[in-house]
Short mmCIF file of N, CA and C in Angstrom, two decimals:
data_model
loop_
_atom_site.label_atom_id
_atom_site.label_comp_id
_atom_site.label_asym_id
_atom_site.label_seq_id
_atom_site.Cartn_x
_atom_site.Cartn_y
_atom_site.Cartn_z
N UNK A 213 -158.39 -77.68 -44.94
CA UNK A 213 -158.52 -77.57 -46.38
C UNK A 213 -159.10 -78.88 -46.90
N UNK A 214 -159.93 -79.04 -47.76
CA UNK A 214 -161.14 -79.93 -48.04
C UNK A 214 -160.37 -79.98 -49.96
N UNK A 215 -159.41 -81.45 -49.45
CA UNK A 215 -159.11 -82.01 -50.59
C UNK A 215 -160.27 -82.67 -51.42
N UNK A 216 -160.41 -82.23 -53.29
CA UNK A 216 -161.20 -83.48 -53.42
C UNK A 216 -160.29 -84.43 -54.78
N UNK A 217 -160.40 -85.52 -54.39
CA UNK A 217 -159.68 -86.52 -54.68
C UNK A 217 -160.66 -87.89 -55.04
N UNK A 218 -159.96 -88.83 -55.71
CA UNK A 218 -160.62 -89.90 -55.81
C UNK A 218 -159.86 -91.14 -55.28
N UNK A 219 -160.75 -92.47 -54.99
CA UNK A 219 -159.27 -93.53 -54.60
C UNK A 219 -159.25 -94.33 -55.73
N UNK A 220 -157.83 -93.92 -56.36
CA UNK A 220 -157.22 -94.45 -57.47
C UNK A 220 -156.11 -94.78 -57.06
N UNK A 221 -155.31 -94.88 -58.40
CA UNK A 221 -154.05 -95.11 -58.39
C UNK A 221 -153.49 -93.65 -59.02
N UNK A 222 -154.23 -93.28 -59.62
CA UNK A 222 -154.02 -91.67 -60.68
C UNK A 222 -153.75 -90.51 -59.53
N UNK A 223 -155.37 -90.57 -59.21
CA UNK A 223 -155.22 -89.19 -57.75
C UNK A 223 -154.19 -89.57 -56.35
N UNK A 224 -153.31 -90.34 -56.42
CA UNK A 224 -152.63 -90.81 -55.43
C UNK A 224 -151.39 -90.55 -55.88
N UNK A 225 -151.01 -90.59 -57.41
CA UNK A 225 -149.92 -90.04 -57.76
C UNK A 225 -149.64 -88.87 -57.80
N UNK A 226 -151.02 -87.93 -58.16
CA UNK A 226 -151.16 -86.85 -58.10
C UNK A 226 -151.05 -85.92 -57.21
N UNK A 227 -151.64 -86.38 -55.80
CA UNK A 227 -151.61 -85.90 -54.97
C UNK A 227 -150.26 -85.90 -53.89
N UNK A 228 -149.42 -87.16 -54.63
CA UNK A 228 -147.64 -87.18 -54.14
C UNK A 228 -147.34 -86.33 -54.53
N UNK A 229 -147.28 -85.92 -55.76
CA UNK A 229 -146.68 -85.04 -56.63
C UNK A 229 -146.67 -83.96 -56.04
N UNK A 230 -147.80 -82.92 -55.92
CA UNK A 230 -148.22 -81.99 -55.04
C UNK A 230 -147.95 -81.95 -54.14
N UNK A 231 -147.61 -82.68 -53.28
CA UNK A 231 -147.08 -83.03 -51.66
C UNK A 231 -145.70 -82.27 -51.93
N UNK A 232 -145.15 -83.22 -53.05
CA UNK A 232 -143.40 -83.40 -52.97
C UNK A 232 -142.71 -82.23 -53.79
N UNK A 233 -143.96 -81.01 -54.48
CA UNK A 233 -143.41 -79.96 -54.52
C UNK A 233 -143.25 -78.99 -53.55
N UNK A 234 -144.49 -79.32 -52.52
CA UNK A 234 -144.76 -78.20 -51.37
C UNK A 234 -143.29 -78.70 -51.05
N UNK A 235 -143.30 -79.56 -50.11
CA UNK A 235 -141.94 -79.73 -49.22
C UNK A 235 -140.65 -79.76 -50.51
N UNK A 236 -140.59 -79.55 -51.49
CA UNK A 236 -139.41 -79.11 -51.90
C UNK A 236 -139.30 -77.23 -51.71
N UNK A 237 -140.05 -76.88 -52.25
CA UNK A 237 -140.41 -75.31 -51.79
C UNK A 237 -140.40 -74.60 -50.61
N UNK A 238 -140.38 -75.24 -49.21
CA UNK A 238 -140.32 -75.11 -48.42
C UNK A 238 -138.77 -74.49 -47.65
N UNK A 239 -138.16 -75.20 -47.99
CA UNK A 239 -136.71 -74.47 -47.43
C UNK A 239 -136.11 -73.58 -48.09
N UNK A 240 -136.40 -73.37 -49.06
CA UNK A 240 -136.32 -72.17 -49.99
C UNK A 240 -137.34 -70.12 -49.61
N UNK A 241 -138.53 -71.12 -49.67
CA UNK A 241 -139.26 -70.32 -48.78
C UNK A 241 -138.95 -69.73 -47.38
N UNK A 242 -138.36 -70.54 -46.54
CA UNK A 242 -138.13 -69.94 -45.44
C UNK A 242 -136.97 -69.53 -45.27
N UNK A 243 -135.97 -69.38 -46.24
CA UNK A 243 -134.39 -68.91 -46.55
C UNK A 243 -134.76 -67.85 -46.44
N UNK A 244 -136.55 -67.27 -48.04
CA UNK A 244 -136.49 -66.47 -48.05
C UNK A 244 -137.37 -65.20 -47.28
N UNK A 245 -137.72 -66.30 -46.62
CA UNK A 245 -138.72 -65.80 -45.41
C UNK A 245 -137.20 -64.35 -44.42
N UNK A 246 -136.66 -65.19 -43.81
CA UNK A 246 -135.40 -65.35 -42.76
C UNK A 246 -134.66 -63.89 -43.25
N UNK A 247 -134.32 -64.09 -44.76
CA UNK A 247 -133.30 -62.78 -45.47
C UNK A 247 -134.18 -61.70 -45.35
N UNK A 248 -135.69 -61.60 -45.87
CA UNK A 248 -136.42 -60.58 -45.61
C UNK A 248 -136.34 -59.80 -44.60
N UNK A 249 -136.73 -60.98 -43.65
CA UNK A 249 -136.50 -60.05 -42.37
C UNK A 249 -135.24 -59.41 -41.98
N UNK A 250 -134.58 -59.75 -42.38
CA UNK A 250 -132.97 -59.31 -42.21
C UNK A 250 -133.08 -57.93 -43.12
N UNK A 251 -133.45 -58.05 -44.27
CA UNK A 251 -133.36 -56.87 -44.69
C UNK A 251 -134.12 -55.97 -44.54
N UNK A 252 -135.63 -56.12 -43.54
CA UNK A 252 -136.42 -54.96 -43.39
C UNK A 252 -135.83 -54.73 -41.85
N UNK A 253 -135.26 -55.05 -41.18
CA UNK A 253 -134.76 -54.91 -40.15
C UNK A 253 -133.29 -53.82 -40.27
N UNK A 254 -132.52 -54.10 -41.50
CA UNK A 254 -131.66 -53.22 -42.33
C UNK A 254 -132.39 -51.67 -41.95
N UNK A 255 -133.08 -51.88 -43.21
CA UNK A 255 -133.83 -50.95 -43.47
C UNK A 255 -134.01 -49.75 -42.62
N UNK A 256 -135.09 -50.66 -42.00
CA UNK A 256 -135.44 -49.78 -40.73
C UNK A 256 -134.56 -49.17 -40.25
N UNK A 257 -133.59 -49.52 -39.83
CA UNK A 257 -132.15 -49.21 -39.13
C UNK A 257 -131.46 -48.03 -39.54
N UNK A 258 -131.25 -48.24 -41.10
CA UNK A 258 -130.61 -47.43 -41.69
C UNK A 258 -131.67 -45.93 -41.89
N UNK A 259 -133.06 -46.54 -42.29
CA UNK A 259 -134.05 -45.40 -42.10
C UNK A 259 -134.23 -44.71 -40.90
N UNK A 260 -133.62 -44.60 -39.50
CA UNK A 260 -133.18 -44.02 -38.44
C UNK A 260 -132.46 -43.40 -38.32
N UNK A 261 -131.28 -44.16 -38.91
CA UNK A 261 -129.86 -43.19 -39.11
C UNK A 261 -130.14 -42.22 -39.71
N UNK A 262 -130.43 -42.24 -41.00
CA UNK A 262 -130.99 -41.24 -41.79
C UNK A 262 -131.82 -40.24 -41.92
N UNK A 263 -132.89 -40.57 -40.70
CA UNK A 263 -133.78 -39.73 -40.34
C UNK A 263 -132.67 -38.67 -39.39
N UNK A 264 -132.42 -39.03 -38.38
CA UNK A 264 -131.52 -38.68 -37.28
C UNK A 264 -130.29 -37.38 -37.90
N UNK A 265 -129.49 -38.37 -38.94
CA UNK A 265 -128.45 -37.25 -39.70
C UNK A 265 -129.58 -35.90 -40.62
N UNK A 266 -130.35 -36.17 -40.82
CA UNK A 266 -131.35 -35.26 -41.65
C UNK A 266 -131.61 -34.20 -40.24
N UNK A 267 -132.19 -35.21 -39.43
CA UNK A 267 -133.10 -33.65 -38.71
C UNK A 267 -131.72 -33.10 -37.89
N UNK A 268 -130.48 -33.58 -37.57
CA UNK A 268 -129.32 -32.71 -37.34
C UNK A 268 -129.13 -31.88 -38.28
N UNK A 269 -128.90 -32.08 -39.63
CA UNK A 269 -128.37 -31.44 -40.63
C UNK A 269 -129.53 -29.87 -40.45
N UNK A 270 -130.98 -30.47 -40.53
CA UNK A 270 -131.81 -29.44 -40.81
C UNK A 270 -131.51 -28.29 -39.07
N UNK A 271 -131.37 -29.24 -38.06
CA UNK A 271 -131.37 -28.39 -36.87
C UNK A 271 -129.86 -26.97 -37.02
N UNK A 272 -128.88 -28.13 -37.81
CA UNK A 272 -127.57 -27.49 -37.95
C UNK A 272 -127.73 -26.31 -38.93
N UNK A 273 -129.03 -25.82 -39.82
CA UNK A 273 -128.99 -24.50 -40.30
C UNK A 273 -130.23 -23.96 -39.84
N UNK A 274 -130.65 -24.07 -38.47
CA UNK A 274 -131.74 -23.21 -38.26
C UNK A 274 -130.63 -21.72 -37.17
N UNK A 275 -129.55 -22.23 -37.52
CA UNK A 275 -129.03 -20.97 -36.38
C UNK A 275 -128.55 -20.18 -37.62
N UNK A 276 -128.92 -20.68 -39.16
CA UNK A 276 -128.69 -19.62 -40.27
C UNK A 276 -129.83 -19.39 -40.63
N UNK A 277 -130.49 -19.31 -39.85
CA UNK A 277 -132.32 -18.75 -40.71
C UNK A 277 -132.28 -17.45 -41.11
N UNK A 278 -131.08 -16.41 -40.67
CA UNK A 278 -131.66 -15.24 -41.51
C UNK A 278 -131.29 -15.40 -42.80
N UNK A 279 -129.92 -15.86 -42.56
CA UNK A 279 -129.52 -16.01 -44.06
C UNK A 279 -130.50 -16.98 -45.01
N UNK A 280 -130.54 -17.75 -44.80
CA UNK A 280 -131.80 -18.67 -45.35
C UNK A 280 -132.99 -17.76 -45.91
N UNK A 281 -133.48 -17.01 -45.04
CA UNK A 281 -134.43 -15.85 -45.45
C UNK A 281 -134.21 -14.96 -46.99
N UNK A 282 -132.82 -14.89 -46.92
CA UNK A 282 -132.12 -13.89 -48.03
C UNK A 282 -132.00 -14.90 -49.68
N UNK A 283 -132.11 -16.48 -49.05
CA UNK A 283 -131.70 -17.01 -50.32
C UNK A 283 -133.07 -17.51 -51.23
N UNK A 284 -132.58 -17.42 -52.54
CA UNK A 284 -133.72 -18.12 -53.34
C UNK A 284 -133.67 -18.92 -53.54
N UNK A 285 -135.21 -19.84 -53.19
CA UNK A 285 -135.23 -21.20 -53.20
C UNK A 285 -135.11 -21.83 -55.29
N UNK A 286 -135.79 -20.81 -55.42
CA UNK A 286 -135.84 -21.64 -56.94
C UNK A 286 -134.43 -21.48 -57.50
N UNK A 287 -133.47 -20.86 -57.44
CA UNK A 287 -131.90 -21.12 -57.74
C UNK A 287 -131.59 -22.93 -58.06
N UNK A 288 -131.99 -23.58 -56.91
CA UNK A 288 -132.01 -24.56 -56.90
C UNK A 288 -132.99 -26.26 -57.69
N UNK A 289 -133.16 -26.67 -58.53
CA UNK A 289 -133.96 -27.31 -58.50
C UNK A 289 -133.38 -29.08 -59.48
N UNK A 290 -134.12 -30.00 -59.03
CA UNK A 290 -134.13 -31.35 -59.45
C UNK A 290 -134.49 -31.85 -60.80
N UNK A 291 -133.07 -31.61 -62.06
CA UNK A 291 -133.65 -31.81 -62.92
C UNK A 291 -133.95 -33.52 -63.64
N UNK A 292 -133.19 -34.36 -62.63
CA UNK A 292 -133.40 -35.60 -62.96
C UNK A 292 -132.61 -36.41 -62.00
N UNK A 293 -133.65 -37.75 -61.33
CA UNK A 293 -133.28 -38.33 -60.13
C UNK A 293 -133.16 -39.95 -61.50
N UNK A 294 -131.67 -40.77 -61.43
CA UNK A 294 -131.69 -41.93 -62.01
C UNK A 294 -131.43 -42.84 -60.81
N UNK A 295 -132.62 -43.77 -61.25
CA UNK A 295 -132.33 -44.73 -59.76
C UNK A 295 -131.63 -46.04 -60.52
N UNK A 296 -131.21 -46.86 -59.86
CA UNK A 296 -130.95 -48.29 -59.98
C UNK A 296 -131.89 -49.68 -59.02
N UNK A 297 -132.32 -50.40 -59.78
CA UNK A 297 -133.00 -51.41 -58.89
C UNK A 297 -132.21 -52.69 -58.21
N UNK A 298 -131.70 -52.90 -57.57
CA UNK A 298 -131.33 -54.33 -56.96
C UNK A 298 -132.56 -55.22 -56.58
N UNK A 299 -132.24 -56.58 -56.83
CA UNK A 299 -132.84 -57.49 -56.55
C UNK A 299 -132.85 -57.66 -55.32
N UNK A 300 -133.46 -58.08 -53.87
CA UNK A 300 -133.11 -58.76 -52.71
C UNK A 300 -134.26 -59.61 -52.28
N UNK A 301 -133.82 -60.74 -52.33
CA UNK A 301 -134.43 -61.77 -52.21
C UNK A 301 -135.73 -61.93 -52.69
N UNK A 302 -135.68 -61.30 -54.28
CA UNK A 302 -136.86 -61.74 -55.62
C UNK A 302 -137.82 -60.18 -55.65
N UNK A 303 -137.08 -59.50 -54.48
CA UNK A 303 -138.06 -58.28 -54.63
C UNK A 303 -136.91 -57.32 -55.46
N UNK A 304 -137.90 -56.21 -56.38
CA UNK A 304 -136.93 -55.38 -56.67
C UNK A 304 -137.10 -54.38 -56.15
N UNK A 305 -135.72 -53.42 -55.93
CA UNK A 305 -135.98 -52.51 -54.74
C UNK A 305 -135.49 -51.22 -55.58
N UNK A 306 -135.55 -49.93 -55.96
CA UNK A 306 -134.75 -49.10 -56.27
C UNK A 306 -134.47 -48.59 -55.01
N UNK A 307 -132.77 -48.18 -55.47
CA UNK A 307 -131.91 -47.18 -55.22
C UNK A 307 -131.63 -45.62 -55.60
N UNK A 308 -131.28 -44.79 -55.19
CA UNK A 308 -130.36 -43.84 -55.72
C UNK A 308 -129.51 -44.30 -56.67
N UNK A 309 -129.19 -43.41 -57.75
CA UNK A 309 -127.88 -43.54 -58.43
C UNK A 309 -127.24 -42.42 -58.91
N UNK A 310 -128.00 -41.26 -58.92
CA UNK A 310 -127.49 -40.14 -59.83
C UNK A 310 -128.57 -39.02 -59.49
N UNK A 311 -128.33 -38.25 -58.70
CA UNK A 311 -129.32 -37.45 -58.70
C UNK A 311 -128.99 -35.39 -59.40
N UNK A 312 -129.44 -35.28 -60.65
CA UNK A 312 -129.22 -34.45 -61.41
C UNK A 312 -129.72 -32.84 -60.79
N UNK A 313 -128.85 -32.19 -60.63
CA UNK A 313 -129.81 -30.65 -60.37
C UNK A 313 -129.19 -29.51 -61.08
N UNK A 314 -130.07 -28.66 -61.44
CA UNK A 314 -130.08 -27.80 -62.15
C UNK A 314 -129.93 -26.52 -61.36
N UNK A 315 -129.00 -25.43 -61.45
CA UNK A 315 -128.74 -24.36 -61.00
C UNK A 315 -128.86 -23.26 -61.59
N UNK A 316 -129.97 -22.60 -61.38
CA UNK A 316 -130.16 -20.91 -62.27
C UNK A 316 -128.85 -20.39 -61.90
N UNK A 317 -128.58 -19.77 -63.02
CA UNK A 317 -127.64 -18.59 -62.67
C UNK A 317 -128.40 -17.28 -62.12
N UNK A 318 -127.09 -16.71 -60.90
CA UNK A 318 -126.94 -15.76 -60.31
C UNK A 318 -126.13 -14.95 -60.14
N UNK A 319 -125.90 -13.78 -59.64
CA UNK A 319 -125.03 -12.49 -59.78
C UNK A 319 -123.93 -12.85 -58.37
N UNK A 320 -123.20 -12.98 -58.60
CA UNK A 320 -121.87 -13.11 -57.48
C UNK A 320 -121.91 -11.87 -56.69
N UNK A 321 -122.04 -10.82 -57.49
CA UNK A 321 -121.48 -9.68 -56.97
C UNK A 321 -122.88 -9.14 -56.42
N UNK A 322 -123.88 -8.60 -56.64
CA UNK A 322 -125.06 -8.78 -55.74
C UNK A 322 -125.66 -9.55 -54.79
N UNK A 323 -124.92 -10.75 -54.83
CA UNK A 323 -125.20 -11.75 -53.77
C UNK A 323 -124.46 -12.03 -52.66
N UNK A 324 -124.60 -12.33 -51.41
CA UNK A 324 -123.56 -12.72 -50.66
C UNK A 324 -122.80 -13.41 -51.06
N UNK A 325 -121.80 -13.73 -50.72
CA UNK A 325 -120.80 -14.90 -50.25
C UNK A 325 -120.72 -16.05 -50.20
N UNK A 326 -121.54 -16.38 -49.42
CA UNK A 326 -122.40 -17.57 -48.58
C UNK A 326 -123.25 -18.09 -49.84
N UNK A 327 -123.78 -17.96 -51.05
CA UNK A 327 -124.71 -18.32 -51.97
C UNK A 327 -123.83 -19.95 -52.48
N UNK A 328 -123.21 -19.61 -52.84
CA UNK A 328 -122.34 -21.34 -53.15
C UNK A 328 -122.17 -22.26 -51.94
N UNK A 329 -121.76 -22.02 -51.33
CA UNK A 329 -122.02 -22.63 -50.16
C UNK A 329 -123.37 -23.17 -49.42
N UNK A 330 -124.33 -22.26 -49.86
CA UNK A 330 -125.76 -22.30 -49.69
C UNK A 330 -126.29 -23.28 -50.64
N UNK A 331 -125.74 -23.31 -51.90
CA UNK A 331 -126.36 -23.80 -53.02
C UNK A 331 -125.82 -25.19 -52.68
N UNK A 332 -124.58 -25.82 -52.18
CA UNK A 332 -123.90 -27.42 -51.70
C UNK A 332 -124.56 -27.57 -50.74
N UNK A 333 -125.06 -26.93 -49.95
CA UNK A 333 -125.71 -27.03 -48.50
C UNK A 333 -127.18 -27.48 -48.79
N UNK A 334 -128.15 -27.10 -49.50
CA UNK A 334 -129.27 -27.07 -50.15
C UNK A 334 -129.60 -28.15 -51.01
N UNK A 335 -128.18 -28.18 -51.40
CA UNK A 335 -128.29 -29.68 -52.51
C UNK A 335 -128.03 -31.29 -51.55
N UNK A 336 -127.31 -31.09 -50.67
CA UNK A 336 -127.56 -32.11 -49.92
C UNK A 336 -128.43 -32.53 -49.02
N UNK A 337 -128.92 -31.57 -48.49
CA UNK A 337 -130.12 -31.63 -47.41
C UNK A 337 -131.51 -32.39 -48.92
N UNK A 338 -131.24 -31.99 -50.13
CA UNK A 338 -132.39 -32.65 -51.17
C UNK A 338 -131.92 -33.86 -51.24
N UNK A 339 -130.65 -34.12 -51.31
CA UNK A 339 -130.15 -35.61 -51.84
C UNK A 339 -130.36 -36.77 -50.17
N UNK A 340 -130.15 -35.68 -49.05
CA UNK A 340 -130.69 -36.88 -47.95
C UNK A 340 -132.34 -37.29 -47.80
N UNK A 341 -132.85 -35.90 -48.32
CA UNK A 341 -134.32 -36.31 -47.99
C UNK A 341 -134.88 -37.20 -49.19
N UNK A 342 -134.42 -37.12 -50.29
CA UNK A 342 -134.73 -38.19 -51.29
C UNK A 342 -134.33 -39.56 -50.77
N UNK A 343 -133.14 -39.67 -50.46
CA UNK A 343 -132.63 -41.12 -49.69
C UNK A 343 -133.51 -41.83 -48.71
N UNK A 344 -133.57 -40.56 -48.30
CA UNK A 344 -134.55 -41.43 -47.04
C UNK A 344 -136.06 -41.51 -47.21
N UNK A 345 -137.08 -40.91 -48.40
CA UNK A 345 -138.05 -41.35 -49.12
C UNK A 345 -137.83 -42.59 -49.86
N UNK A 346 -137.16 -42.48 -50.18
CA UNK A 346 -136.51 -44.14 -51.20
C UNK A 346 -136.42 -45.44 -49.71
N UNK A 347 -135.73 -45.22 -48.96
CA UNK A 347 -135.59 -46.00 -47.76
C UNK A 347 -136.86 -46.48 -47.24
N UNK A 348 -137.77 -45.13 -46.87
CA UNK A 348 -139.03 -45.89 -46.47
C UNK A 348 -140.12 -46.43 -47.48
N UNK A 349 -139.76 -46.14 -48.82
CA UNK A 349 -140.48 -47.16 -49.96
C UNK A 349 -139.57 -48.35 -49.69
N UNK A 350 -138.57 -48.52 -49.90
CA UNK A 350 -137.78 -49.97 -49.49
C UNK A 350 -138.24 -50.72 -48.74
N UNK A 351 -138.51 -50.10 -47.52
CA UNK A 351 -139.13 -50.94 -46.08
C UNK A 351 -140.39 -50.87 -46.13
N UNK A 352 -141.40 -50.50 -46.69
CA UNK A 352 -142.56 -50.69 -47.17
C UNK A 352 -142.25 -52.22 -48.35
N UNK A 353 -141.96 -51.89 -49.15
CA UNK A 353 -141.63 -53.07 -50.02
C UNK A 353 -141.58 -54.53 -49.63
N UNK A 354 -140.61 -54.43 -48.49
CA UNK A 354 -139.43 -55.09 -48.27
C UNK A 354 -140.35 -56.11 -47.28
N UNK A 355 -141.09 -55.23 -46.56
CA UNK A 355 -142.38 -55.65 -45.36
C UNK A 355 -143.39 -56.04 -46.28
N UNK A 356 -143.97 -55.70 -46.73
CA UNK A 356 -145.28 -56.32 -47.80
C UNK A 356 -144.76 -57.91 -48.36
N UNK A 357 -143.41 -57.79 -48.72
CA UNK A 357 -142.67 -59.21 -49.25
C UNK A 357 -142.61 -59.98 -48.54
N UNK A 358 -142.02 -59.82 -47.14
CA UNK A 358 -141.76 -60.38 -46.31
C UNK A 358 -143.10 -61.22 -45.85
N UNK A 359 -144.47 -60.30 -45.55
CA UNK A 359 -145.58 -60.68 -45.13
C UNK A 359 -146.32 -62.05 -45.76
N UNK A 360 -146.04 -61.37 -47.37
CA UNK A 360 -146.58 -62.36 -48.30
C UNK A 360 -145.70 -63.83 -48.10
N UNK A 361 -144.58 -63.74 -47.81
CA UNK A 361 -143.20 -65.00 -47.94
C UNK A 361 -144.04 -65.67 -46.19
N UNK A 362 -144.15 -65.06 -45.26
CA UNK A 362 -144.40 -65.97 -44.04
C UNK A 362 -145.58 -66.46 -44.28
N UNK A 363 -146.82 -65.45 -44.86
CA UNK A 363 -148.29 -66.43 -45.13
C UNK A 363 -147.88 -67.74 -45.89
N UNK A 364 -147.53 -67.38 -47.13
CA UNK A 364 -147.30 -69.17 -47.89
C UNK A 364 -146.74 -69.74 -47.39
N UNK A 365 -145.71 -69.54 -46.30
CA UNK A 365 -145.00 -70.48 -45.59
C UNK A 365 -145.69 -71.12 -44.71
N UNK A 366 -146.95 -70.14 -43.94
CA UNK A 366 -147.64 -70.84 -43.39
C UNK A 366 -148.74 -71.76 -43.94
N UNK A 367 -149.32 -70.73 -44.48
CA UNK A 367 -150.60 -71.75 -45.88
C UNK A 367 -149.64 -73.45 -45.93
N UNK A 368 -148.44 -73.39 -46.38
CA UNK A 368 -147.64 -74.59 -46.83
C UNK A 368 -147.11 -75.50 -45.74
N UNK A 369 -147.03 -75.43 -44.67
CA UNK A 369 -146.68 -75.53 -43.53
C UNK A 369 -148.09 -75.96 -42.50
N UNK A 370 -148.98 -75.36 -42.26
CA UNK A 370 -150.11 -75.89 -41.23
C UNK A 370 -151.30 -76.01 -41.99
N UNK A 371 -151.20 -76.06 -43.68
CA UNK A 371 -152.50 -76.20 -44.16
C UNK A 371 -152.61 -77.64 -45.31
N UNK A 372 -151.85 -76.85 -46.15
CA UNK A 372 -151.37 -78.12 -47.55
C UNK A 372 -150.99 -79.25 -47.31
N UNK A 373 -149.40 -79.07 -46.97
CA UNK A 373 -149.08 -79.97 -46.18
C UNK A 373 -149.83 -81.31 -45.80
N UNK A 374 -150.02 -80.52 -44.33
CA UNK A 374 -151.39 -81.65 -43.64
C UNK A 374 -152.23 -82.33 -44.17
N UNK A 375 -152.91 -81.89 -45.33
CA UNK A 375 -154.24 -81.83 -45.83
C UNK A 375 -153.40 -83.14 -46.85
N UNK A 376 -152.69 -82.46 -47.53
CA UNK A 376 -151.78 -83.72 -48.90
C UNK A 376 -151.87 -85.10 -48.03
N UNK A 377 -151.10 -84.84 -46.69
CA UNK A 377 -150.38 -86.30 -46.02
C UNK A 377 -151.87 -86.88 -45.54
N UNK A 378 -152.80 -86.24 -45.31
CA UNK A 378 -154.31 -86.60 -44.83
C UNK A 378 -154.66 -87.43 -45.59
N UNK A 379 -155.30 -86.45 -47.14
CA UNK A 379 -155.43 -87.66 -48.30
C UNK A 379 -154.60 -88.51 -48.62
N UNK A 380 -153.79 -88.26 -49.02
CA UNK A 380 -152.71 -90.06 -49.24
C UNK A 380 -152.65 -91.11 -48.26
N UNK A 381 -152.87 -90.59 -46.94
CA UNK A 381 -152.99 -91.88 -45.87
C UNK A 381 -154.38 -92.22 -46.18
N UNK A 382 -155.11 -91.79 -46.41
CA UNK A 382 -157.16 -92.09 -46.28
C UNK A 382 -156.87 -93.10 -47.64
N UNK A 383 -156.01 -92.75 -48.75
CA UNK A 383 -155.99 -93.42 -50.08
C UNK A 383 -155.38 -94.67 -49.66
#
């Protein structure tokens, strides 16, 4: 990196200055370098689990596919998903918080049995697959942050740095 500077007494203060914010920024940066990874490593993790309990759940009603056949899908539908955002480590991330659904009414007595049961069954298999869309926006997030936090660490670290302590010794 191609400091330009003059030899003064001005650009020498200046160029401390600049020095002595990088390396204050620095351990901060790589705190938040360190947590990132911790939390896309989370992530990921938990986005496994979640995948895993989902495609059980979905495997666990394919031995009800006829019945499945018999039910109506639009009975069911999403009338409002409220998320919450947490902060983690300067990124904001939404969450789940409330996920609203709306149930047509139906005839008990023309319908099987099994329809309420169908309708809790239906509603959770929506509330895991939303979770785990939210999860892999998280770890998308979470990775893009992370990426950006190790470049400046490096930019600050094998470029600035150097370049600051370069000019002030040449001064």
């Amino acid at each position: 990196m191609n400091l330009k500077f003059q030899y003064n007494k001005t650009s020498l203060q200046n160029l401390d200055k600049q020095l002595k914010i990088r390396q204050r920024a620095m351990p901060t940066l790589k705190n938040k370098e360190s947590a990132l990874r911790m939390e896309v490593k989370n992530a990921r993790k938990k986005n496994e689990e979640l995948g895993r309990k989902l495609d059980q759940a979905i495997r666990g009603e394919e031995n009800n596919l006829r019945m499945w056949n018999e039910f109506d899908n639009s009975l069911v539908r999403i009338s409002m998903v409220k998320l919450k955002y947490r902060k983690i480590a300067g990124v904001k991330i939404p969450e789940p918080d409330e996920i609203i659904f709306s149930v047509e009414d139906y005839d008990l007595f023309n319908n099987p049995k099994w329809f309420p049961d169908g309708i809790e069954r239906l509603k959770e298999l929506i509330r895991m697959t939303l979770e785990k869309e939210l999860l892999e926006k998280k770890q998308v997030m979470l990775e893009y942050a992370r990426k950006k936090t190790t470049q400046k660490v490096n930019l600050y670290e094998k470029v600035q740095i150097p370049a600051y302590e370069s000019a002030i010794r040449r001064i």
